[in-house]
Coordinates of C-alpha atoms and ligand atoms in Angstrom, one line a residue:
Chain A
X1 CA 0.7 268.2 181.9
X2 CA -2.5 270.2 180.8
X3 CA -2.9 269.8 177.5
X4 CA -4.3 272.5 175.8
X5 CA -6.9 271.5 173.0
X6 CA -9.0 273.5 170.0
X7 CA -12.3 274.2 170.5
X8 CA -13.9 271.4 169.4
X9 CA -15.6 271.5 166.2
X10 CA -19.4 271.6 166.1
X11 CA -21.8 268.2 166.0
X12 CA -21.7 268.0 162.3
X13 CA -19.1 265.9 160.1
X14 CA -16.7 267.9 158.6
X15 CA -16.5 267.9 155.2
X16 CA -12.5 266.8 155.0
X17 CA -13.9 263.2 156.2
X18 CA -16.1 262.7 153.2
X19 CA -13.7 259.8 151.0
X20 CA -12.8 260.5 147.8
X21 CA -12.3 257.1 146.2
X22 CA -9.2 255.8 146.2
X23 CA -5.7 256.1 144.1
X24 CA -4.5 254.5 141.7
X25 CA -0.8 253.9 141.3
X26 CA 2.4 253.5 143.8
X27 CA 3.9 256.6 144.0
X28 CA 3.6 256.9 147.8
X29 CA 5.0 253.7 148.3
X30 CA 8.0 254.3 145.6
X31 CA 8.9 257.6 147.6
X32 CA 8.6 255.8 150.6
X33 CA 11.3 253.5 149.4
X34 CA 13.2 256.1 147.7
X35 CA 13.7 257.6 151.5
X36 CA 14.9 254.5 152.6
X37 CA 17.4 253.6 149.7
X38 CA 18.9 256.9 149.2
X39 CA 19.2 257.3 152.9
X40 CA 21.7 254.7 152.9
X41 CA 23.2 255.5 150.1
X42 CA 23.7 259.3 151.4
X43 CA 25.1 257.8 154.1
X44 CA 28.5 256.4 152.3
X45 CA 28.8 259.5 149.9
X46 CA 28.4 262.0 152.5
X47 CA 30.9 260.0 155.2
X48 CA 32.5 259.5 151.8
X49 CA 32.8 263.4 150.8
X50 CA 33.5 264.3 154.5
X51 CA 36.5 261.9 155.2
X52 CA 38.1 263.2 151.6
X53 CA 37.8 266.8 152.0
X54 CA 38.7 267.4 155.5
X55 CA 40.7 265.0 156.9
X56 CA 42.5 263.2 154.4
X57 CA 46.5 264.4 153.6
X58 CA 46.3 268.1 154.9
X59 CA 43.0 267.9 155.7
X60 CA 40.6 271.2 155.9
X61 CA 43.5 273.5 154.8
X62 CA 44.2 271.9 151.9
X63 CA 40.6 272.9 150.3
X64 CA 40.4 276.0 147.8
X65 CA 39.8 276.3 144.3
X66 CA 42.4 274.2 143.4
X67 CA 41.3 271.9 145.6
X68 CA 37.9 271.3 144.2
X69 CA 38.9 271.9 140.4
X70 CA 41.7 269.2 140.9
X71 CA 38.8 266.6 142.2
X72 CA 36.7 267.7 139.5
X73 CA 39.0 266.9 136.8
X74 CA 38.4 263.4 137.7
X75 CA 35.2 261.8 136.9
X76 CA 35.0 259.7 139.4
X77 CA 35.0 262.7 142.1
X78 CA 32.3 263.7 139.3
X79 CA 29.7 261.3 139.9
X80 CA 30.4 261.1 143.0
X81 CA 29.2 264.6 143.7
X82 CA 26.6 264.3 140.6
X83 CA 24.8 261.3 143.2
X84 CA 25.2 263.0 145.8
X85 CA 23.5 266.5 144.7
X86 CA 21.0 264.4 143.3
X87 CA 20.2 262.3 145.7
X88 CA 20.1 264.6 148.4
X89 CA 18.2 266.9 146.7
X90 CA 15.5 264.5 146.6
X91 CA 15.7 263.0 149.5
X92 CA 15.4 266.3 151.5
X93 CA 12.2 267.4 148.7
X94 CA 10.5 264.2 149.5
X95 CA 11.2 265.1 152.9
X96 CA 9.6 268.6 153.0
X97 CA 6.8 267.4 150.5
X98 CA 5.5 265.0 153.9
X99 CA 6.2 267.9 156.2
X100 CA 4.2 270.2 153.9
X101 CA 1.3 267.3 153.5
X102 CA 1.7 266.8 157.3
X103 CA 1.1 270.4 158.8
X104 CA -0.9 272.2 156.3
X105 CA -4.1 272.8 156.8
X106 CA -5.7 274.4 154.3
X107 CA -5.1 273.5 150.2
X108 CA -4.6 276.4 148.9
X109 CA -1.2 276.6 151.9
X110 CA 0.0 273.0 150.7
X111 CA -0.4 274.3 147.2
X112 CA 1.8 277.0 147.2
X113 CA 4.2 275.6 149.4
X114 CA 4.7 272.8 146.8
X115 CA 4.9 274.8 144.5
X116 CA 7.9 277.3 146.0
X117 CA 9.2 273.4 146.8
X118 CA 9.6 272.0 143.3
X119 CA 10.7 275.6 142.1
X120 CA 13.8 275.6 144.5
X121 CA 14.6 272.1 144.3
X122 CA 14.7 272.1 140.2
X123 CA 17.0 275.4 140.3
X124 CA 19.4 274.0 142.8
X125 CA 19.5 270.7 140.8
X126 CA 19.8 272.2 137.6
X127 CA 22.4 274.7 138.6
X128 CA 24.4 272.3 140.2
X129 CA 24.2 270.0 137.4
X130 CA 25.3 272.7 134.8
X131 CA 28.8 273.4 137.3
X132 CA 29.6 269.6 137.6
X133 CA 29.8 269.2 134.4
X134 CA 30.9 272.6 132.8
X135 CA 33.3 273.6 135.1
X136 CA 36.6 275.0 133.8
X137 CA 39.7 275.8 136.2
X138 CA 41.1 278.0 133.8
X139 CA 38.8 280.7 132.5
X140 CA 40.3 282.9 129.8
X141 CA 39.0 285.6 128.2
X142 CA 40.5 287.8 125.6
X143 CA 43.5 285.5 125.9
X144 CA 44.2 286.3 129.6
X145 CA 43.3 283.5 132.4
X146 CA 41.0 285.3 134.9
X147 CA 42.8 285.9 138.4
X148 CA 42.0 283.2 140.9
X149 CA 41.8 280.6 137.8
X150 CA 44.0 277.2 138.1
X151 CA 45.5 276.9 134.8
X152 CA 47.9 273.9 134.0
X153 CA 51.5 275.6 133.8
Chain B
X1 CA -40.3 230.8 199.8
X2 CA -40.7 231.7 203.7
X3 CA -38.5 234.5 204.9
X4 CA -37.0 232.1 207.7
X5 CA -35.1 230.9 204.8
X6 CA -32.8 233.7 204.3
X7 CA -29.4 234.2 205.5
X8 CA -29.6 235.4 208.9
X9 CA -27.5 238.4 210.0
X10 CA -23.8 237.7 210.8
X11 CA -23.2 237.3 214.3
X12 CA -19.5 237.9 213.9
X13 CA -19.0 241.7 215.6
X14 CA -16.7 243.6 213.7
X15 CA -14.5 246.6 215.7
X16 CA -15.8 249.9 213.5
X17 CA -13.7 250.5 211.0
X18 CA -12.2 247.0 209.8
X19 CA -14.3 245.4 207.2
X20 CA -16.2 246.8 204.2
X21 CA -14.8 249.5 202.5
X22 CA -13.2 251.1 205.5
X23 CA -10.0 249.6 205.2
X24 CA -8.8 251.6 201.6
X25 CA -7.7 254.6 201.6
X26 CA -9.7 257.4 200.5
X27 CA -8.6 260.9 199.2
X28 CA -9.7 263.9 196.8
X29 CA -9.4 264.2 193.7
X30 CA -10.2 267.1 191.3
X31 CA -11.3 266.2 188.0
X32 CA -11.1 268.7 185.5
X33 CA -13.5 268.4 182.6
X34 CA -13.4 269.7 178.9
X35 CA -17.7 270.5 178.5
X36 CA -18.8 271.4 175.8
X37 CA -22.6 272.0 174.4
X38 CA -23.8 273.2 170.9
X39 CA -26.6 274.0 172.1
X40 CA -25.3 276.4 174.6
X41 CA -22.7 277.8 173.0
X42 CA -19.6 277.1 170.7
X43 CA -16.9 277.8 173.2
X44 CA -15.9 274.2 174.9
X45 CA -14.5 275.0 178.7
X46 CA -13.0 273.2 181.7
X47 CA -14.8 272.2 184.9
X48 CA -13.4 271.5 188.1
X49 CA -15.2 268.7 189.8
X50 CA -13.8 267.5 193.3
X51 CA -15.0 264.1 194.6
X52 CA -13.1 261.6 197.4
X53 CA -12.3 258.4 196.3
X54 CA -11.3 255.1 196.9
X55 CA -7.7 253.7 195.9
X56 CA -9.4 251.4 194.1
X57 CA -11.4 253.6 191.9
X58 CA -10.9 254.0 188.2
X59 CA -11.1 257.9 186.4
X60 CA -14.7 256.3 185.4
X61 CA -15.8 255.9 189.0
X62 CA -15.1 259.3 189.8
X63 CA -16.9 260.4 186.4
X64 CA -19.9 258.4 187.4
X65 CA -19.7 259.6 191.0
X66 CA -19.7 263.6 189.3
X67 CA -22.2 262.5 187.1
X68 CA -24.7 260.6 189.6
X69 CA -23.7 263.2 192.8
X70 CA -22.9 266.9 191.5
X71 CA -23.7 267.2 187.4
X72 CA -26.0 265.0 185.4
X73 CA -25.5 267.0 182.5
X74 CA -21.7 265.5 182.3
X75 CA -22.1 263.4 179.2
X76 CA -19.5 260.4 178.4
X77 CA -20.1 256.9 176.4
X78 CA -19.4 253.5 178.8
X79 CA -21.0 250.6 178.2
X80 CA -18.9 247.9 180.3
X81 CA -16.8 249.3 182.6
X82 CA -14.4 246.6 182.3
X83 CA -12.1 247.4 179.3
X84 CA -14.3 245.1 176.7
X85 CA -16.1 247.4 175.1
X86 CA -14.1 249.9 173.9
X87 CA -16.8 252.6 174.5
X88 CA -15.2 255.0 176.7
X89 CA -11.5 256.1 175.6
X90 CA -10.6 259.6 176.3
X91 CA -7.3 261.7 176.6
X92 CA -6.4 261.5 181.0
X93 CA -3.8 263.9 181.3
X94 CA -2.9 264.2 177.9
X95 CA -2.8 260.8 176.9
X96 CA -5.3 258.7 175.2
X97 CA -6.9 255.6 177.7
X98 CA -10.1 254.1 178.6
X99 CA -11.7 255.8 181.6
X100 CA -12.4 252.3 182.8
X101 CA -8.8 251.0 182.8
X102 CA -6.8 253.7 184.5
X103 CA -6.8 253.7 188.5
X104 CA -6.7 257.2 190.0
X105 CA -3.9 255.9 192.3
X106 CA -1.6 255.7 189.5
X107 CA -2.2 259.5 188.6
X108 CA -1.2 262.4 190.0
X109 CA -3.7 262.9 192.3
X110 CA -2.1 266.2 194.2
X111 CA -3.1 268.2 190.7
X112 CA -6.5 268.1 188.8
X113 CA -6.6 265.2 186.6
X114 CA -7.8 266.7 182.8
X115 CA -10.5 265.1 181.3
X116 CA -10.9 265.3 177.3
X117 CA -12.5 264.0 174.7
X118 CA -9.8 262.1 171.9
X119 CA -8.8 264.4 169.5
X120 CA -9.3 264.3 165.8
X121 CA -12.8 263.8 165.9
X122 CA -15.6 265.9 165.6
X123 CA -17.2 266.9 169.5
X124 CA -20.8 265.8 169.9
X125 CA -20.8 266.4 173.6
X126 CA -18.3 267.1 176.3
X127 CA -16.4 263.7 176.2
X128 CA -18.6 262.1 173.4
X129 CA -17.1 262.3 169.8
X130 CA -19.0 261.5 166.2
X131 CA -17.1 257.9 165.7
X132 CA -18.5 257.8 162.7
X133 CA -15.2 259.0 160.2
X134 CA -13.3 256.4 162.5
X135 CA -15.8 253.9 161.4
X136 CA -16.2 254.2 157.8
X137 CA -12.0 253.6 157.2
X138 CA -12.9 250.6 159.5
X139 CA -15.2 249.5 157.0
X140 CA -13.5 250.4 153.8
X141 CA -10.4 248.0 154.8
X142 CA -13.5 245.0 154.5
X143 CA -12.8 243.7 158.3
X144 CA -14.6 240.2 157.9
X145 CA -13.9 236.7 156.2
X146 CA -13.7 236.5 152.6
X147 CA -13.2 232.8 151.2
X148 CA -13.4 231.9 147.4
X149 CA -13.4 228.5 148.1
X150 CA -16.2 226.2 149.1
X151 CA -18.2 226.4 152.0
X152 CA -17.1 223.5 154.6
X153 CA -19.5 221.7 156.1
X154 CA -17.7 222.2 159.9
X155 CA -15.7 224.8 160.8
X156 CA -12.6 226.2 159.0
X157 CA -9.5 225.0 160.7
X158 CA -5.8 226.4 161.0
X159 CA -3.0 225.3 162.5
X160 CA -2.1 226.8 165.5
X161 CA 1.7 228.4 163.8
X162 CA -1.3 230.3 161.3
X163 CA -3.6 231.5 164.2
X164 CA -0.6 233.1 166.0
X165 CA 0.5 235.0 162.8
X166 CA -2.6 237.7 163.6
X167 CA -3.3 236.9 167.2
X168 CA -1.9 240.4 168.0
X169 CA -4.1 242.3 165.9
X170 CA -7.5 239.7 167.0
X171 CA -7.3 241.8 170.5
X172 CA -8.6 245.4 169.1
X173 CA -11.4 246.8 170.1
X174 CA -12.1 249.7 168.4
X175 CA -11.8 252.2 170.5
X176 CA -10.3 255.1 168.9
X177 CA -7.5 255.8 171.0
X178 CA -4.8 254.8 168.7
X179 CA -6.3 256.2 165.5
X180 CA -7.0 259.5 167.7
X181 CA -3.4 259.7 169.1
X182 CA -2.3 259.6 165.7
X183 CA -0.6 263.4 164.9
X184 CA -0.9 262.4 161.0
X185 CA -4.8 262.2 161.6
X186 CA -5.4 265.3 163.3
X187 CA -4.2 267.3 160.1
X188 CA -5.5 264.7 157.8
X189 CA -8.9 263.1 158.7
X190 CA -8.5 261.3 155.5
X191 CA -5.9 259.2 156.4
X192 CA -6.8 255.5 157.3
X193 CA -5.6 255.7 160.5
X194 CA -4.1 252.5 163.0
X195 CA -7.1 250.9 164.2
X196 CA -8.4 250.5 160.6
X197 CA -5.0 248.8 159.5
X198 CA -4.7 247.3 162.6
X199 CA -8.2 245.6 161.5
X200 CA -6.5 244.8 157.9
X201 CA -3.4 242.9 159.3
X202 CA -5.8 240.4 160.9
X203 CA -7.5 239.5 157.9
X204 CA -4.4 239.5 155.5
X205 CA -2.5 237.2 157.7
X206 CA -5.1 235.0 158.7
X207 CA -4.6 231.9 156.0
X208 CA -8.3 231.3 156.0
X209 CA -9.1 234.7 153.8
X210 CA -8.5 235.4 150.0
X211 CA -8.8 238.7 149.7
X212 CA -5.5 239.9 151.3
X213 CA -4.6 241.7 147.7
X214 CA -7.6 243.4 148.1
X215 CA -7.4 245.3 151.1
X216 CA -3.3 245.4 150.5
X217 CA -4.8 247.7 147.3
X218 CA -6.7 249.2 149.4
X219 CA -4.2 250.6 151.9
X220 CA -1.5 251.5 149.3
X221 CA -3.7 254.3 148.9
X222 CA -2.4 257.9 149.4
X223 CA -3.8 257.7 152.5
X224 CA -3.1 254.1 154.0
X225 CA 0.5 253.2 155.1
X226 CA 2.8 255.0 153.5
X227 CA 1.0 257.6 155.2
X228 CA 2.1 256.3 158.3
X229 CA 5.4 258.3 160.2
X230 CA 6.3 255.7 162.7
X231 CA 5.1 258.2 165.7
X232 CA 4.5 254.9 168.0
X233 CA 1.9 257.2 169.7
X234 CA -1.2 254.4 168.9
X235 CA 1.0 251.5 170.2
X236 CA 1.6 253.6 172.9
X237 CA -1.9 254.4 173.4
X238 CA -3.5 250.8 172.8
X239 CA -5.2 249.6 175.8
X240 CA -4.8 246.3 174.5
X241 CA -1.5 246.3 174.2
X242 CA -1.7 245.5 170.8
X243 CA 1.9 246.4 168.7
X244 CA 0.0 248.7 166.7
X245 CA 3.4 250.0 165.0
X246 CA 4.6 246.8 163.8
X247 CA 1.6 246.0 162.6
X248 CA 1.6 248.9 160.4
X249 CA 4.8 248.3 159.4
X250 CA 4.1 244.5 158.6
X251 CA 1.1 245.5 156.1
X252 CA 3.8 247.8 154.7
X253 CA 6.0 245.2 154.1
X254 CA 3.4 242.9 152.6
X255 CA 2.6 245.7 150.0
X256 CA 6.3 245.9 149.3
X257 CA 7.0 242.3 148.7
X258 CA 3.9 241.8 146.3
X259 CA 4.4 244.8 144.2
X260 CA 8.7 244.2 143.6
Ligands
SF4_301 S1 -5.7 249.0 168.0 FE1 -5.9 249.3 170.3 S2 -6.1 251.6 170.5 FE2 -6.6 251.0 168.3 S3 -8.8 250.8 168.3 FE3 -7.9 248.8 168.6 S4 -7.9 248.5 170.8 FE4 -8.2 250.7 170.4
FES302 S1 -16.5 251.0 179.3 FE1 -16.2 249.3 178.0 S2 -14.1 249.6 177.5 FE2 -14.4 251.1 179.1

């Protein structure tokens, strides 16, 4: 029940309350409707992604390489996935970037912590982007298909 | 006036202990208070005060009793002592309520009750905090009447559909305690906070005022609504009972439907 508090700050008024004018623009609203939007949407592609992969037909054991290069062949399964990456990537950024605004303290913290933020999140998208798109089931080289590889017979 | 004229004595004899104040239960109380004075030092610490009280005694009758009886140097803000004012809101037992509105007989009264001042804002004193940062987003949002039109000659009239659209938001009396339950607010003092778009709402959806785009501008600011996580702490905090969340959410919804 106690609550335990911070010493309190001294009589004075602390710099962080001294208004910087206002900003211009609706950013903060569009990522506020982003969240909601893509939350929704997220909702039906992950359920989605879920229901297909493990428990349609043979259900979990049915997913290896195969698997996955078989759905990718199709593009529907592609942009399926392509939404999904992207829209869960930044819906969980937006996510952190609040967090981040929410708990840090000091600038330079909320700074760097964006900055690590955006860093990650453009890799990841990037990188997944690059496999949607150029993935080939059947890498040769030198003539011979790699082991593993799922090559049409 | 001659003194024959006053009310004589009642002659009705009373068995000791019916009557007066002898009928409601007493009991002790500890109240344990969060001091603090700059002038002393920077440390704030917690005193343990124990009074007896009535059961009909609020936490600010025990303060005054500490205040008047054991320790005038206890220093809190009432003014009157009847929820009106909005003067004297302070976190009981970890939650934010006006001193003047909360009955020691609904606390716990077998463990010291803790005393602090609302968090967020700078300490002056003990249980008095600098209002002023509170005051100045109260002020930004333009909380009065702004009408292009003409100036009637008799008063401005609305139906009674249009006065019940803002009735809610009419009861606030700026108090702090939702702005100061606010856990967006303690990290960021720059944030609007609930009671200043609390004090927005009832000017943007009062049909008498014009300048509802202005203050919607206003609070699409980095720091107005969006701002806002949906906590429900102030509406929980609100002595006035005042839906502080939906409120919020309402000038939210205003800024969406003008700006798509
Ligand atoms: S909305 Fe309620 S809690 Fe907030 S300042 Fe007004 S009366 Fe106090
Ligand atoms: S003293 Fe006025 S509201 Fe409590």
């Amino acid at each position: 029940m106690t609550a335990t508090i911070d010493s309190p700050r001294s009589g004075k008024i602390s710099p962080q309350y001294r208004r910087t004018g206002g900003t211009k623009g609706n950013f903060e609203m569009l990522a506020w409707l982003f969240m909601r939007l893509s939350g929704v949407v997220l909702v039906v592609l992950i359920f989605g992604h879920l229901f297909v992969n493990l428990l349609v037909g043979e259900g979990i054991h049915a997913i290896d390489f195969g698997f996955v290069a078989g759905k990718w062949a199709d593009p529907f399964w592609q942009i399926w996935d392509l939404t999904m990456l992207w829209l869960a990537m930044l819906h969980g950024t937006n996510g952190v970037r609040t967090i981040i605004n929410d708990y840090a303290e000091k600038d330079s913290t909320r700074l760097w912590l964006k900055i690590v933020l955006y860093a990650a999140t453009t890799v990841i998208i990037v990188l997944g982007t690059l496999v949607i798109f150029t993935f080939n089931p059947c890498p040769v080289v030198d003539g011979v298909p790699l082991p593993g590889g799922f090559c049409p017979a | 006036m001659s003194a024959e004229l006053a009310e004589p004595a009642s002659k009705i004899e009373l068995p000791a202990g019916v009557g007066g104040g002898g009928e409601i239960p007493t009991f002790d109380v500890t109240l344990r208070v969060r001091r603090y004075n700059p002038e002393l030092s920077e440390d704030a610490t917690w005193d343990d005060f124990k009074v007896t009280m009535y059961g009909t005694d609020r936490v600010l009758d025990a303060l005054h009793k500490v205040k008047w009886e054991i320790d005038g140097s206890v220093s809190f803000r009432r003014s009157c002592a009847h929820g009106v004012c909005g003067s004297d809101a302070m976190r009981i037992n970890g939650r934010n309520r006006l001193a003047c509105k909360t009955l020691l007989k609904d606390l716990d009264t077998t463990k010291p009750i803790t005393v602090e001042p609302i968090k967020g804002l700078p300490v002056e004193k003990d249980l008095i905090v600098d209002m002023e940062p509170f005051f100045q987003s109260f002020r930004e949002v333009m909380p009065f009447l702004i009408n292009k039109g003409h100036e009637p000659t008799k008063e401005r009239l609305q139906s009674a559909e249009d006065r019940e659209r803002f009735d809610d938001t009419t009861k606030c009396i700026l108090c702090a305690a939702c702005t100061s339950s606010c856990p967006v607010f303690w990290t960021d003092g720059q944030y609007f906070g609930p009671a200043a778009i609390v004090n927005a709402h009832r000017f943007i959806f009062d049909s008498r005022d014009d300048a509802g785009d202005m203050r919607l501008e206003i609070l699409n600011d980095k720091e107005g609504v969006w701002r806002c996580r949906t906590t429900f702490n102030c509406s929980e905090a609100c002595p006035r009972g005042i839906q502080v969340t939906q409120a919020i959410a309402e000038v939210k919804q205003a800024i969406l439907s003008r700006k798509i």
